[in-house]
PDB file of C-alpha atoms in Angstrom:
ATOM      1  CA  UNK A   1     -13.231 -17.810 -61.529  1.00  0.00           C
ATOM      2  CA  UNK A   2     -11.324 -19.793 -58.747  1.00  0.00           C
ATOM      3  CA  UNK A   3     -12.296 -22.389 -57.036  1.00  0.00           C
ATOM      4  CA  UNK A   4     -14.193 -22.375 -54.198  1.00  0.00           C
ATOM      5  CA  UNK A   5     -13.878 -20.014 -50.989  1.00  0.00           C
ATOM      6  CA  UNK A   6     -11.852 -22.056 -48.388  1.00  0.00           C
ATOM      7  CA  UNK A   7     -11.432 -21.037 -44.383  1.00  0.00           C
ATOM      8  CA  UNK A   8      -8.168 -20.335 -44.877  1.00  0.00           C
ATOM      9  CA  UNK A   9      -8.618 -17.741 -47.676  1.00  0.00           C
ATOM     10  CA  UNK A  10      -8.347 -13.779 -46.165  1.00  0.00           C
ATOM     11  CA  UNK A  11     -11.012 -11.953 -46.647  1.00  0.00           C
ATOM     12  CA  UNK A  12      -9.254  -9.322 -48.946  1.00  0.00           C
ATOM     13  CA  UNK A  13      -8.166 -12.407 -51.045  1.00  0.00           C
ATOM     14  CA  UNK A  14     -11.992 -13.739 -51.383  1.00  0.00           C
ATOM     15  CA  UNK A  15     -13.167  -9.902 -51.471  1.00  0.00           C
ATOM     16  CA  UNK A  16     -10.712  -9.527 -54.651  1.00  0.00           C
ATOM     17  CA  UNK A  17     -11.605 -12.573 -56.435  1.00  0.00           C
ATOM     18  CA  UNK A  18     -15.296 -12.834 -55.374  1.00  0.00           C
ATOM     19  CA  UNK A  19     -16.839  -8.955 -54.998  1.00  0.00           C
ATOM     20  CA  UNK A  20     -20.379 -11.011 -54.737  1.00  0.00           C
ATOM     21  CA  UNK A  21     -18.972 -11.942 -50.915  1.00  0.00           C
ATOM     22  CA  UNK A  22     -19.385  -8.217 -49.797  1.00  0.00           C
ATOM     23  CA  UNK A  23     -22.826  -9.369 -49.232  1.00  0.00           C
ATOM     24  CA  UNK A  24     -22.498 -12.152 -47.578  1.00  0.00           C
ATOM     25  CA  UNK A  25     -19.950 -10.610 -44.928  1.00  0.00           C
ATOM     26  CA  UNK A  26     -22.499  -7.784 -44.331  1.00  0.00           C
ATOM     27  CA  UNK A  27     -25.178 -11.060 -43.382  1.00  0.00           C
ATOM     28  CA  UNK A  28     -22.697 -11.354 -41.121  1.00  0.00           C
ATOM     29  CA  UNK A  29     -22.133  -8.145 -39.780  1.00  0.00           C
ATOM     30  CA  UNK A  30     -18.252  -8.238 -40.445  1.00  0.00           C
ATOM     31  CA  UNK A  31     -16.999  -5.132 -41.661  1.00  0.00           C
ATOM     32  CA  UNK A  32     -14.274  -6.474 -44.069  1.00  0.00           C
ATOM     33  CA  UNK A  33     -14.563  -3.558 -46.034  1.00  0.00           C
ATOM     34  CA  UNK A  34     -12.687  -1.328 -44.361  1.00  0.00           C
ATOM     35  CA  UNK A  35     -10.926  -3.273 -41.883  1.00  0.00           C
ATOM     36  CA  UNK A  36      -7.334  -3.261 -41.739  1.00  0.00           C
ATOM     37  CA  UNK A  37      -6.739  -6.619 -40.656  1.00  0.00           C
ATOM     38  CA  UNK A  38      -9.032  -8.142 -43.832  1.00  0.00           C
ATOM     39  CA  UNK A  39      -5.421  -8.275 -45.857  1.00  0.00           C
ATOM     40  CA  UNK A  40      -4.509 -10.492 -43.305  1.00  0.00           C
ATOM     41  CA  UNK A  41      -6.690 -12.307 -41.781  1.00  0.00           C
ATOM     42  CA  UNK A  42      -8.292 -15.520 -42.713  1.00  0.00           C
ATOM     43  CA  UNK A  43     -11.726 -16.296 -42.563  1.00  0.00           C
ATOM     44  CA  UNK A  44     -11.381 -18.717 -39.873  1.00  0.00           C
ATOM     45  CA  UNK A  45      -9.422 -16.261 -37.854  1.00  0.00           C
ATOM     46  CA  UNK A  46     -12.244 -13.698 -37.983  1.00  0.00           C
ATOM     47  CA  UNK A  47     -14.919 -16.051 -37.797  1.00  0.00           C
ATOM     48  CA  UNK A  48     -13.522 -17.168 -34.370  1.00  0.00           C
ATOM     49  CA  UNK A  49     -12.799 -13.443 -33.160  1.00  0.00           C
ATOM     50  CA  UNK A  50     -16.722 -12.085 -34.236  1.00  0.00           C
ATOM     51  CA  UNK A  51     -18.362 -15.691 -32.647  1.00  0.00           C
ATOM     52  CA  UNK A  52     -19.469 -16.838 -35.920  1.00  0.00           C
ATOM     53  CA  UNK A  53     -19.238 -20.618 -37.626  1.00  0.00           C
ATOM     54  CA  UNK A  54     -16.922 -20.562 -40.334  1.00  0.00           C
ATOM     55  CA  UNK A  55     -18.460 -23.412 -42.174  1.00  0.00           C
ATOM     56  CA  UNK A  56     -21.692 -22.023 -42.419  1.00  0.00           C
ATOM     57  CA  UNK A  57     -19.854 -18.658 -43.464  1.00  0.00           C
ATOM     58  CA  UNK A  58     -18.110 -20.638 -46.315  1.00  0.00           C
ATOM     59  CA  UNK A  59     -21.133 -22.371 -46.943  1.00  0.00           C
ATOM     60  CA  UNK A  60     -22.903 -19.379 -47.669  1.00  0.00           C
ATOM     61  CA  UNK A  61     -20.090 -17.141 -49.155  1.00  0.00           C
ATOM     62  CA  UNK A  62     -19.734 -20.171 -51.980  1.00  0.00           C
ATOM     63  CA  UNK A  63     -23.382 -20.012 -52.313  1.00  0.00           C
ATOM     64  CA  UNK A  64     -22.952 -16.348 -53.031  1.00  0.00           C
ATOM     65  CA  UNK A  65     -20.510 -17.051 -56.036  1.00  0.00           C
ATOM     66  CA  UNK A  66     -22.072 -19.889 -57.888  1.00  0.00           C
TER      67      UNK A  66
END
């Protein structure tokens, strides 16, 4: 596997590498599923927009893939 999860990954990027992170987005109620903008997007950019600390996010998404 890659390295680990960084802020400025997007969320389809760490969704494709990582599918254990599905998980740890729906923790944090962030629909990244099905969202358009998850292609896009990195997870500091949708951290900030749904009020939510990217660090611990990262924190817990590498967590998730160890």
């Amino acid at each position: 596997m890659a390295d680990n999860i960084t802020k400025n990954m997007t969320f389809f990027e760490v969704m494709r590498m990582h599918p254990a992170a599905v998980s740890v987005f729906q923790k944090y109620n962030l629909g990244c599923v099905g969202c358009m903008g998850a292609q896009n997007e990195s997870l500091e950019q949708g951290a900030k927009a749904h009020g939510i600390d990217v660090e611990a996010l990262v924190k817990d998404l590498n967590a998730a893939i160890a």
